[in-house]
Amino acid sequence: MGLLDRFEQRLDRMVNGAFARAFKAEVQPVEIAAALQREMDERAAVVSRGRTVVPNVFVIDLSPHDHDRLSVYATTLTDELATMVREYAEEQRYTFVGGATVTLTLDDHLETGLFRVHSEAKAEVASVPSATRAPSNAPLGAGHPRLLADGDVAHPLTRAVTRLGRGTDVDIRVDDPGVSRHHAEILLGREILLRDLGSTNGTYVDGVQVGESVLHDGAVVQLGATRLTFRAG
């Protein structure tokens, strides 16, 4: 790290710390943008040759004063920040595991001029369109079993065998670097069975690694860092 870099970090800590408390300086969007760039740099993880994964979901905690002031144009600001995040990732050749989002939240304990950044790499879970797959032998009907991803997005289990993984030839694709191409499968029958397919990092149900397990309603299935909730229907 060069002298200018160290100076910039010290100055940044002063502006976001003592100076902000002393002069009640308001948070500026450019400060948030710089903090998001640092967050990506500091949390960048090399998962394979030529692939460095960074967080794609960011939450900015703001003081009551700054939140009130910035929330007036929150949609425009968060959209611009998300665009900046994508452009910076492209420039640095970083990889996201899902769409980039930025959210502003209120923290009553923060003083004016102070803010915090929380981030995580949240994988995108998507059902492969049925038109690309062979017809399912599983009967359809109301209250069908399903997996729920973040935000309660439902992925119905409509096939006798539903394969999950990071590959392009699965039924439910989980774009998570900790997930194998063919990670696990779910079999519909008198009982609904989850089976690991020899994945690198294992398959977990309610925090316990399994080779094969009967799923109960509300069971949490974890592949890599991605958690899916099973609903029996």
Backbone as a ProteinNet text record, in pm:
[ID]
protein_1_A
[PRIMARY]
MGLLDRFEQRLDRMVNGAFARAFKAEVQPVEIAAALQREMDERAAVVSRGRTVVPNVFVIDLSPHDHDRLSVYATTLTDELATMVREYAEEQRYTFVGGATVTLTLDDHLETGLFRVHSEAKAEVASVPSATRAPSNAPLGAGHPRLLADGDVAHPLTRAVTRLGRGTDVDIRVDDPGVSRHHAEILLGREILLRDLGSTNGTYVDGVQVGESVLHDGAVVQLGATRLTFRAG
[TERTIARY]
85.3	0	88.8	65.8	146.8	109.7	192.4	172.4	38	4.2	-122.3	-241.5	-227.6	-336.9	-356.5	-244.3	-255	-310.7	-269.5	-321.6	-471.3	-512.5	-654.9	-737.4	-684.8	-758	-766.6	-656.6	-659.7	-756.9	-753	-843.1	-988.3	-1014.1	-1150	-1200.3	-1112.3	-1152.9	-1181.2	-1104.2	-1127.2	-1259.5	-1286.1	-1409.8	-1530.7	-1522.9	-1637.3	-1641.6	-1539	-1535.8	-1538.6	-1421.4	-1414.2	-1473.2	-1441.2	-1491.6	-1643.7	-1699.9	-1845.5	-1911.3	-1853.4	-1913	-1897	-1784.4	-1757.8	-1840.1	-1853.1	-1917.7	-2053.5	-2098.8	-2229.5	-2240.6	-2131.3	-2134	-2230.5	-2305	-2401.5	-2331.5	-2388.1	-2335.2	-2362.7	-2260.8	-2275.2	-2275.5	-2353.4	-2358.8	-2222.3	-2128.6	-1996.3	-1922	-1950.3	-1888.7	-1940.6	-2069.5	-2128.9	-2071.2	-2058.6	-2004.1	-1862.8	-1780.7	-1643.3	-1641.9	-1733.9	-1740.6	-1781.8	-1870.2	-1911.8	-1795.9	-1716.8	-1599.3	-1502.1	-1479.5	-1389.4	-1444.2	-1574	-1636.3	-1613.6	-1626.9	-1603	-1456.6	-1366.7	-1223.7	-1185.1	-1235.1	-1196.2	-1257.5	-1373.8	-1441.8	-1431	-1346.3	-1326.8	-1267.5	-1324.8	-1279.7	-1249.7	-1126.8	-1087.8	-1138.6	-1232.1	-1289.6	-1233.8	-1176.3	-1111.5	-1026.1	-945.5	-859.3	-944.3	-921.1	-993.8	-1131.9	-1167.4	-1299.3	-1286.7	-1317.2	-1314.6	-1455.1	-1513.2	-1650.8	-1652.5	-1744.8	-1761.6	-1909	-1938.6	-2078.6	-2161.2	-2288.7	-2378.8	-2499.8	-2517.5	-2628.8	-2571.1	-2607.2	-2551.5	-2663.6	-2644.7	-2738.5	-2660.7	-2709.4	-2644	-2725.1	-2665.9	-2730	-2700.3	-2806.4	-2791.8	-2852.2	-2800.8	-2857.6	-2996.7	-3079.1	-3213	-3209.5	-3116.5	-3109.9	-3072.2	-2966.7	-2921.5	-3024.2	-3091	-3192.3	-3308.5	-3354.7	-3464.8	-3426	-3302.8	-3258.1	-3241.7	-3183.5	-3154.6	-3273	-3364.6	-3476.9	-3572.4	-3563.4	-3649.6	-3626.3	-3500.5	-3471.2	-3399.9	-3450.1	-3386	-3381.3	-3491.3	-3495.7	-3388.9	-3381.4	-3280.6	-3140.4	-3118.5	-2985.8	-2942.7	-3029.9	-2991.8	-2971.5	-3051.1	-3030.9	-2895.1	-2858.5	-2728.9	-2613.7	-2630.9	-2526.6	-2510.3	-2623.3	-2616.9	-2548.2	-2574.7	-2508.4	-2358.5	-2321.6	-2180	-2112	-2182.1	-2127.8	-2101.7	-2196.7	-2180.4	-2064.7	-2054.6	-1946.7	-1810.9	-1803.3	-1676.5	-1637.1	-1735.9	-1708.2	-1656.7	-1717.1	-1672.1	-1529.9	-1503.3	-1369.9	-1262.5	-1296.2	-1200.9	-1206.1	-1295.5	-1314.5	-1361	-1450.9	-1513.2	-1636.5	-1679.9	-1797.7	-1903.1	-2029.1	-2142.7	-2207.6	-2271.7	-2348.4	-2497.3	-2533.4	-2672.1	-2676.3	-2795.6	-2809.9	-2760.7	-2705.7	-2653.9	-2767.1	-2781.2	-2882.5	-2822.2	-2873.9	-2832.4	-2958.1	-2961	-3077.3	-3033.1	-3111.5	-3086.1	-3176.3	-3118.9	-3198.2	-3167.8	-3258.3	-3246.1	-3186.5	-3087.3	-3030.2	-3034.4	-3123.7	-3143.1	-3020.2	-2926.6	-2810	-2694.1	-2704.8	-2597.9	-2613.2	-2500.6	-2501.5	-2494.9	-2538	-2534	-2392.7	-2383.8	-2254.4	-2188.7	-2245.5	-2190.1	-2281.5	-2222	-2301.1	-2223.5	-2294.3	-2232.1	-2275.9	-2188	-2217.4	-2218.8	-2327.5	-2336	-2346.9	-2282.5	-2288.1	-2286.5	-2334.4	-2326.7	-2334.1	-2279.1	-2290.2	-2412.1	-2517.6	-2643.5	-2667.7	-2671.1	-2683.4	-2822.1	-2825.2	-2951.9	-3000.9	-3124.3	-3185.1	-3293.6	-3287.1	-3381.2	-3425.1	-3554.6	-3606.9	-3583.5	-3529.7	-3509	-3645.1	-3676.7	-3806.8	-3836	-3958.5	-3996.7	-3984.2	-3989.1	-3981.7	-3846.5	-3745.2	-3612.4	-3590.3	-3691.6	-3675.9	-3778	-3752.4	-3849.6	-3971.5	-4091	-4211.4	-4196.6	-4255.8	-4248.1	-4350.7	-4315	-4408.3	-4484.9	-4447	-4511.9	-4647.4	-4751.6	-4884	-4884.3	-4961.5	-4975.2	-5103.1	-5106.5	-5227.1	-5202.3	-5310.6	-5298.3	-5215.7	-5144.7	-5064.5	-4949	-4887.8	-4777.2	-4655	-4570.6	-4446.6	-4356.1	-4276.2	-4195.3	-4078.3	-3981.2	-3871	-3886.2	-3862.2	-3870.3	-3730.4	-3696.7	-3569.5	-3589.8	-3486.4	-3496.9	-3613.6	-3684.1	-3797.8	-3920	-3918.2	-4030.8	-4062.2	-3959.1	-3978.1	-3993	-4103.9	-4134.5	-4082.9	-4023.6	-3978.8	-4050.9	-4163.2	-4243.1	-4164.1	-4186.7	-4125.7	-4226.5	-4223.3	-4325	-4277.4	-4152.7	-4098.3	-4079.1	-4078.9	-4052.2	-3913.7	-3818.5	-3683.3	-3647.4	-3614.5	-3574.2	-3427.8	-3345.9	-3201.9	-3165.3	-3080.8	-3034.3	-2883.6	-2835.4	-2691.6	-2658.4	-2529.4	-2481.7	-2471.1	-2491.7	-2480.8	-2597.1	-2585.9	-2690.5	-2795.1	-2772.8	-2865.9	-2943.1	-2961.6	-3037.6	-3178.2	-3263.8	-3401	-3410.9	-3335.3	-3329.1	-3182.2	-3148.4	-3007.5	-2976.7	-2870.4	-2825.7	-2687.9	-2681	-2555.4	-2473.8	-2416.7	-2339.2	-2206.7	-2091.3	-1962.9	-1938.8	-2014.1	-1999.9	-2087.1	-2160.8	-2252.4	-2190.2	-2199.1	-2147.4	-2241.3	-2189.4	-2272.6	-2395.5	-2378	-2489.7	-2476.1	-2547.6	-2524.1	-2614.4	-2743.7	-2839.3	-2963.5	-3049	-3175.6	-3285.2	-3408.8	-3526.1	-3617.6	-3657.8	-3740.7	-3879.2	-3981.9	-4119.3	-4170.8	-4234.9	-4294.3	-4386.8	-4405.9	-4488.2	-4423.8	-4292.4	-4216.7	-4133.8	-4097	-4015.2	-3872.3	-3784.5	-3648.6	-3548.2	-3452.7	-3340.6	-3217.1	-3143.1	-3024.6	-2906.8	-2793.5	-2671.7	-2613.3	-2557.3	-2503.5	-2350.6	-2291.9	-2146.4	-2088.9	-2159.8	-2116.2	-1986.7	-1913.1	-1785.3	-1801.9	-1900.4	-1916.3	-2029.6	-2097.1	-2200.6	-2336	-2438.4	-2576.3	-2623.3	-2690.4	-2731.4	-2882.6	-2940.2	-3081	-3087.8	-3143	-3152.1	-3016.2	-2911.4	-2777.9	-2698.7	-2756.3	-2687.9	-2656.3	-2530.3	-2493.4	-2557.6	-2614.1	-2684.5	-2638.6	-2648.4	-2631.7	-2766.8	-2863.3	-3001.5	-3091.3	-3201.5	-3287	-3429.6	-3526.2	-3667.3	-3692.1	-3757.6	-3784.1	-3918.1	-3917.8	-4041.7	-4075.9	-4200.5	-4243.4	-4165.4	-4106.9	-4029	-3881.8	-3838.3	-3695.9	-3614.5	-3497.3	-3408	-3297.2	-3294.1	-3194.4	-3083.9	-2959.4	-2848	-2752.2	-2729.1	-2631.7	-2531.4	-2404.6	-2308.7	-2350.9	-2361.5	-2407.3	-2554.6	-2621.6	-2760.8	-2856.4	-2956.3	-3056	-3191.6	-3256	-3388.4	-3481	-3601.6	-3697.5	-3795.7	-3811.6	-3901.9	-4042.6	-4140.2	-4281.1	-4351.5	-4422.2	-4482.8	-4605.8	-4668.2	-4787.8	-4913.3
-119.4	0	124.2	218.3	337.2	444.3	547.8	657	725	752	819.8	734.8	603.4	515.5	520.2	516.8	522.3	656.5	761.5	894.9	901.5	846	848.3	772.2	659.3	582.6	659.3	721.8	799	915	984.1	1096.7	1050.4	935	882.8	851.2	791.7	761.5	889.7	993.9	1120.5	1182.5	1179.7	1240.4	1165.5	1030.7	950	932.2	979.7	963.8	1097	1143.7	1262.9	1386.5	1410.3	1529.3	1529.7	1412.2	1405.8	1436.1	1382.6	1407.6	1553.7	1614.2	1750.3	1852.4	1831.3	1932.1	1889.1	1766.5	1718.9	1721.9	1687.3	1685.2	1577.9	1606.9	1512	1412.3	1292.9	1190.7	1232.6	1222.3	1253.9	1124.6	1121.2	999.6	950.9	1042.2	1000.6	923.1	955.9	881	737.6	721.8	588.3	509.1	574.7	507	456.9	540.5	500.7	384.6	388	280.9	149	153.6	31.5	-29.2	55.5	6.1	-62.3	0.2	-59.9	-192.8	-197.1	-320.9	-435.1	-408	-512.1	-555	-457.7	-489.8	-574.1	-536.1	-603.2	-741.8	-763.8	-892.9	-979.2	-938.6	-1017.2	-1153.6	-1258.8	-1395.4	-1467	-1514.4	-1589.3	-1732.1	-1775.2	-1909.2	-2004	-1950.2	-2032.4	-1940.4	-2000.5	-1920.3	-1830.4	-1701.6	-1607	-1571.7	-1619.1	-1587.1	-1540	-1412.3	-1350.9	-1303.4	-1361.1	-1329.6	-1219.3	-1123.4	-1013.2	-1005.4	-936.4	-921.1	-853.1	-888	-826.1	-760.4	-781.8	-721.2	-631.7	-503.3	-405.2	-333.7	-316.9	-241.8	-129.8	-6.1	111.3	160	154.6	209.1	358.5	439.1	584.4	637.6	751.7	819.5	873.6	904.7	959.5	1081.3	1174.3	1295.5	1262.4	1181.2	1147.7	1061.3	973	888.5	972.6	1065.7	1153.6	1234.8	1282.7	1367.8	1288.9	1168.1	1091.1	1006.7	975.1	889.2	958.9	1092	1166.3	1120.3	1089.9	1040.2	904.9	819.3	690.2	599.7	595.2	505.5	541.6	670.8	716	691.5	722.5	707.8	561.5	472.8	331.1	269.6	313.7	265	308	433.9	483.8	413.3	387.9	317.6	174	108.5	-28.4	-30.5	71.3	81.8	100.7	186.3	209.1	79.9	3.5	-123.1	-218.6	-228.1	-317.5	-271.9	-140.7	-88.8	-111.5	-93.4	-113.6	-261.5	-350.3	-494.4	-533.8	-476.8	-507	-455.6	-337.2	-277.5	-360.2	-414	-492.8	-641.9	-679.6	-819.4	-905.4	-848.2	-921.1	-994.5	-1096.1	-1174	-1165	-1145.7	-1152.1	-1289.7	-1334.5	-1458.8	-1430.3	-1303.7	-1262.9	-1117.5	-1062.6	-922.8	-828.9	-714.7	-616.5	-525.6	-513.6	-426.6	-345.9	-223.8	-136.8	-86.2	-94.9	-52.7	42.4	147.4	241.2	206.1	198.7	169.1	270.7	277.9	373	303.8	369.2	322.9	439.4	430.6	540.9	568.5	474.6	491.3	561.5	585	652.3	803.8	871.8	1017.8	1068.7	1191.4	1253.9	1249.2	1208.1	1200.8	1065.1	974.7	840	740.9	639.7	534.4	404	293.4	161.4	86.4	0.9	-81.8	-228.2	-297.8	-442.8	-503.3	-616.1	-675.9	-827.4	-891.4	-1037.1	-1077.3	-1194.2	-1252.8	-1344.3	-1301.3	-1376.2	-1436	-1568	-1637.4	-1619.9	-1622.5	-1617.7	-1760.1	-1785.4	-1917.2	-1904.4	-1986.5	-1974.3	-2111.7	-2124.6	-2247.5	-2244.7	-2353.4	-2363	-2378.7	-2298	-2309.6	-2452.8	-2495.5	-2634.9	-2672.6	-2573.4	-2602.8	-2661.9	-2638.9	-2690.7	-2827.9	-2879.9	-3006.5	-3107.2	-3234.9	-3338	-3323.7	-3365.9	-3353.4	-3426.2	-3370.8	-3429.4	-3540.7	-3643.9	-3750.2	-3723.5	-3615.2	-3585.2	-3521.8	-3562.9	-3502.1	-3358.9	-3275.8	-3135.6	-3116.6	-3010.3	-2981.1	-2867	-2822	-2712.3	-2757.2	-2664.3	-2695.8	-2788.1	-2770.7	-2857	-2829.3	-2930.6	-2906.1	-2809.8	-2733.5	-2629.2	-2593.3	-2526.4	-2468.7	-2317.7	-2253.6	-2108.7	-2051.3	-1959.5	-1889.4	-1756.9	-1671.3	-1540.4	-1462.3	-1393.1	-1314.9	-1399.9	-1526.6	-1618.4	-1645.9	-1642	-1680.1	-1831.6	-1879.7	-2022.2	-2091.3	-2208.1	-2293	-2426.9	-2445.6	-2568.1	-2692.8	-2799.3	-2928.5	-3009.6	-2995.4	-3054.5	-3180.6	-3219.8	-3336.2	-3450.9	-3572.9	-3688.3	-3675.7	-3622	-3595.5	-3452.6	-3370.8	-3232.2	-3218.8	-3180.9	-3170.2	-3024.7	-3004.7	-2871.8	-2863.5	-2747	-2728	-2600.9	-2585.3	-2464.4	-2482.8	-2604.1	-2630.6	-2574.5	-2581.1	-2527.1	-2632.2	-2756.8	-2863.8	-2916.6	-2830.9	-2869.7	-2812.1	-2851.4	-2799.1	-2669.6	-2661.1	-2537.7	-2499.2	-2386.9	-2344.4	-2252.4	-2285.5	-2206.3	-2151.8	-2023.9	-1962.4	-1920.3	-2019.9	-2000.2	-2072.8	-2004.5	-2069.6	-2192.3	-2206.2	-2321.6	-2438.8	-2422.5	-2526.5	-2597.8	-2730.9	-2809.7	-2801	-2838.4	-2833.4	-2921.8	-3042.7	-3131.3	-3159.6	-3083.9	-3084.7	-3183.5	-3176.5	-3260.6	-3279.4	-3370.8	-3391.9	-3421	-3388	-3412.8	-3508.5	-3616.5	-3719.4	-3716.6	-3709.9	-3710.6	-3854.6	-3888.5	-4020.6	-4016.4	-4129.2	-4128.7	-4037.6	-4033.2	-3934.6	-3853.1	-3732.5	-3647.4	-3654.8	-3700.3	-3735.2	-3639.5	-3592.6	-3512	-3600.5	-3598.8	-3684	-3600.1	-3609.8	-3544	-3621.6	-3550.6	-3614.2	-3612.2	-3633.3	-3632.6	-3493.1	-3394.9	-3255.3	-3232.8	-3129.2	-3098.2	-3051.8	-2965.5	-2904.6	-2963.8	-3063.9	-3130.7	-3062.3	-3137.4	-3089.5	-3099	-2995.6	-2989.2	-2972.9	-3035.8	-3018.7	-2979	-2861.4	-2808.4	-2809.8	-2777	-2763.7	-2892	-3005	-3133.8	-3184.9	-3223.9	-3275.1	-3411.5	-3429.9	-3554.1	-3609	-3739.3	-3803.4	-3821	-3852	-3870.1	-3841.8	-3770.5	-3733.6	-3710.1	-3756.9	-3726.3	-3582.3	-3504.7	-3364.5	-3349.4	-3270	-3236.8	-3091.1	-3055.5	-2918.6	-2820.3	-2719.8	-2620.1	-2651	-2765.6	-2801.2	-2699.3	-2664.6	-2570.2	-2649.1	-2642	-2710.6	-2610.8	-2647	-2556.8	-2619.5	-2546	-2582.3	-2468	-2495.2	-2385.7	-2288.7	-2160.6	-2059.3	-2026.7	-2099.6	-2069.8	-2159.3	-2097.4	-2171.3	-2165.2	-2278.8	-2292.2	-2360.3	-2308.6	-2366.4	-2456.7	-2579.1	-2673.3	-2659.3	-2650.6	-2648.7	-2765.4	-2843.1	-2967.3	-2942	-2823.9	-2796.7	-2840.8
0	0	0	-92.4	-104.4	-3.4	-0.2	94	71.9	-53	-82.2	-40.8	-57.6	-16.8	134.6	208	354.4	399.8	333.4	367.2	341.1	228.5	194.6	297.8	345.4	445.5	576.9	617	741.5	730.9	618.6	597.8	599.2	537.7	534.2	674.5	757.3	894.7	972.1	946.7	1015.8	974.6	845	794.5	845.8	847.1	890.3	1041.4	1111.2	1255.3	1328.5	1370.5	1455.7	1389.8	1261.7	1195.6	1189	1157.9	1146.6	1280.4	1389.7	1520.9	1562.4	1524	1567.7	1490.4	1360.7	1278.1	1223.7	1261	1216.1	1064.5	997.5	851.3	804.1	700.2	647	554.9	548.5	458.6	314.6	230.2	89.5	7.1	-100.6	-183.2	-229.6	-257.2	-304.4	-195.4	-68.6	41.2	43.7	20.6	17.2	-99.4	-214.8	-333	-305.5	-243.6	-212.5	-113.6	-16.9	82.3	18.3	-79.3	-148.6	-226.7	-289.8	-361.4	-265.3	-149.6	-51	-0.6	20	68.6	-28.9	-158.2	-258.1	-257.8	-251.6	-252.1	-131	-12.8	110.3	122.9	61.4	75.2	-50.2	-143.3	-265.4	-230.5	-287.8	-260.1	-391.2	-404.8	-524.3	-508.3	-593.7	-583.1	-688.3	-791.9	-894	-979.9	-1066.3	-1151.7	-1242.2	-1232.7	-1316.1	-1264.7	-1143	-1089.6	-945.9	-923.7	-791.6	-758.1	-654	-616.9	-512.3	-530.5	-435.6	-395.1	-285.1	-244	-352.6	-356.5	-453.9	-387.6	-257.2	-183.9	-75.2	-79	13.3	88.4	218.7	302.5	369.8	354.9	412.3	531.5	652	772	780.1	798.6	806.5	935.8	980.9	1097.1	1061.7	1160.6	1131.1	1039.9	1066.5	984	839.8	823.5	688.4	615.3	688.3	624.8	574.8	657.5	615.8	492.6	491.1	380.9	251.2	259.7	138.9	91.3	182.8	143.8	48	39.5	-53.1	-196.8	-229.1	-363.8	-354.3	-263.6	-236.1	-358.7	-435.2	-550.9	-653	-685.5	-781.5	-729.1	-600.2	-541.8	-538.4	-492.2	-483	-620.9	-719	-856.3	-909.3	-883.8	-930.5	-858.5	-728.8	-654	-703.8	-734.6	-787.1	-923.4	-1005.2	-1135.7	-1118.4	-1022.9	-994.8	-948.3	-864.7	-814.7	-931.2	-1023.8	-1139.1	-1227.9	-1249.2	-1333.5	-1268.5	-1136.6	-1067	-1071.2	-1052.8	-1058.5	-1196.6	-1300.2	-1436.3	-1459	-1408.1	-1424.2	-1354.3	-1236.2	-1157.9	-1191.9	-1283.8	-1322.5	-1205.4	-1125	-1016.2	-1068.7	-993.7	-1031.2	-922.2	-962.7	-871.3	-881.2	-770.5	-775.9	-793.1	-799.8	-820.3	-859.8	-871	-907.7	-798.2	-838.5	-742.8	-695.1	-562.8	-504.1	-390.4	-372	-262.5	-193.2	-59.8	17.5	128.1	152.1	261	378.7	498.7	617.8	727.5	823.6	934.6	1056.9	1117.9	1244.3	1342.4	1440.5	1535.7	1621.4	1626.6	1712.9	1643.6	1513.9	1441.8	1450.9	1461.3	1460.7	1317.1	1299.5	1167.7	1109.9	983.8	917.6	925.3	1004.1	1016	944.5	885	821.1	825.8	806.6	805.2	680.7	632.2	514.7	555.8	524.2	540.5	400.8	380.6	247.6	257.5	153.2	144.1	-2.4	-28.9	-161.9	-159.6	-223.2	-221.1	-358.7	-364	-492.1	-552.7	-683.3	-755.6	-778.7	-739.8	-757.8	-863.3	-966.8	-1078.2	-1125.6	-1150.6	-1209	-1359.4	-1412.6	-1556.9	-1623.3	-1728.2	-1795.6	-1836.2	-1810.6	-1836.2	-1982.9	-2071.9	-2215	-2252.8	-2168.4	-2199.1	-2138.3	-2066.3	-1998.4	-2049.5	-2026.8	-2061.7	-1973.5	-2019.1	-1938.3	-1805.6	-1702.5	-1570.6	-1555.1	-1478.4	-1447.1	-1318.6	-1249.2	-1122.2	-1146.3	-1071.4	-1088	-1040.2	-1107.8	-1070.3	-991.7	-911.6	-836.1	-741.1	-675.8	-581.5	-461.3	-403.1	-286.9	-317.8	-433	-474.3	-388.8	-360.3	-284.9	-359.9	-283.2	-345.8	-255.1	-313.6	-239.2	-240.9	-127	-117.8	-104.3	-194.1	-187.7	-116.2	-113.6	-48.7	-104.8	-16.5	-60	-87.2	-39	-56.5	-202.7	-289.2	-429.2	-434.7	-490.2	-489	-614.8	-596	-706	-691.7	-764	-749.5	-787.6	-715	-743.9	-823.5	-954.9	-1042	-1113.1	-1091.4	-1159.6	-1060.7	-1111.4	-1026	-964.1	-1041.3	-992.4	-1031	-932.6	-956.8	-917.5	-1012.7	-986.9	-959.1	-856.9	-817.6	-833.5	-876.6	-890	-963.5	-994.7	-1061.6	-1212.3	-1259.1	-1402.3	-1481.4	-1611.7	-1699.2	-1734.4	-1694.6	-1730.2	-1609.2	-1507.8	-1389.2	-1396.8	-1302	-1298.7	-1219.9	-1109.9	-1031	-1021	-1080.9	-1086.8	-970.2	-895.1	-781.1	-814.7	-847.4	-891.9	-770.9	-704.7	-582	-602.6	-579.5	-603.9	-516.2	-405.8	-319.4	-359.4	-469.5	-516.8	-636.2	-636.9	-748.7	-867.6	-985.4	-1107.1	-1091.2	-1044.9	-1010.7	-861.5	-780	-635.8	-561.7	-587.3	-515.1	-600.3	-558.4	-628.1	-526.9	-565.8	-482.5	-557.4	-489.9	-551.1	-487.7	-572.6	-525	-519.7	-410.3	-393.8	-274.4	-207.6	-86.3	16.8	16.1	92.5	-6.1	36	-50.3	-0.5	-87.6	-48.6	-112.6	-31.8	-80.6	-82.4	-194.3	-207.5	-257.9	-187.4	-232.7	-350.3	-446.8	-566.9	-567.9	-452.2	-444.3	-455.9	-403.6	-414.6	-337.7	-379.4	-315.9	-172	-147.3	-15.1	67	14.1	91.1	85.6	126.4	132.7	276.6	323.7	463.7	474.9	576	610	756.6	781.9	919	988.4	913	969.6	980.6	939.8	948.8	809	785.8	654.6	631.8	512.6	482.2	347.9	335.1	205.1	140.7	226.6	182.5	301.5	280.4	392.3	345.1	425.1	400	443.1	356.3	386.1	457.5	561.9	632.3	603.5	621.3	594.3	680.8	619	691.1	699.9	645.8	649.6	570.3	622.6	555.2	486.7	355.2	274.6	241.3	268.7	240.1	140.2	30.4	-70.9	-77.4	-47.8	-41.4	67.2	32.3	127.8	108.1	20.5	-14.7	62.8	123	200	131.2	124.2	62.3	162.2	176.1	269.2	194.5	241.5	177.9	234.3	145.6	185.1	118.9	200.4	151	65.5	79.7	0.4	71.3
[MASK]
+++++++++++++++++++++++++++++++++++++++++++++++++++++++++++++++++++++++++++++++++++++++++++++++++++++++++++++++++++++++++++++++++++++++++++++++++++++++++++++++++++++++++++++++++++++++++++++++++++++++++++++++++++++++++++++++++++++++++

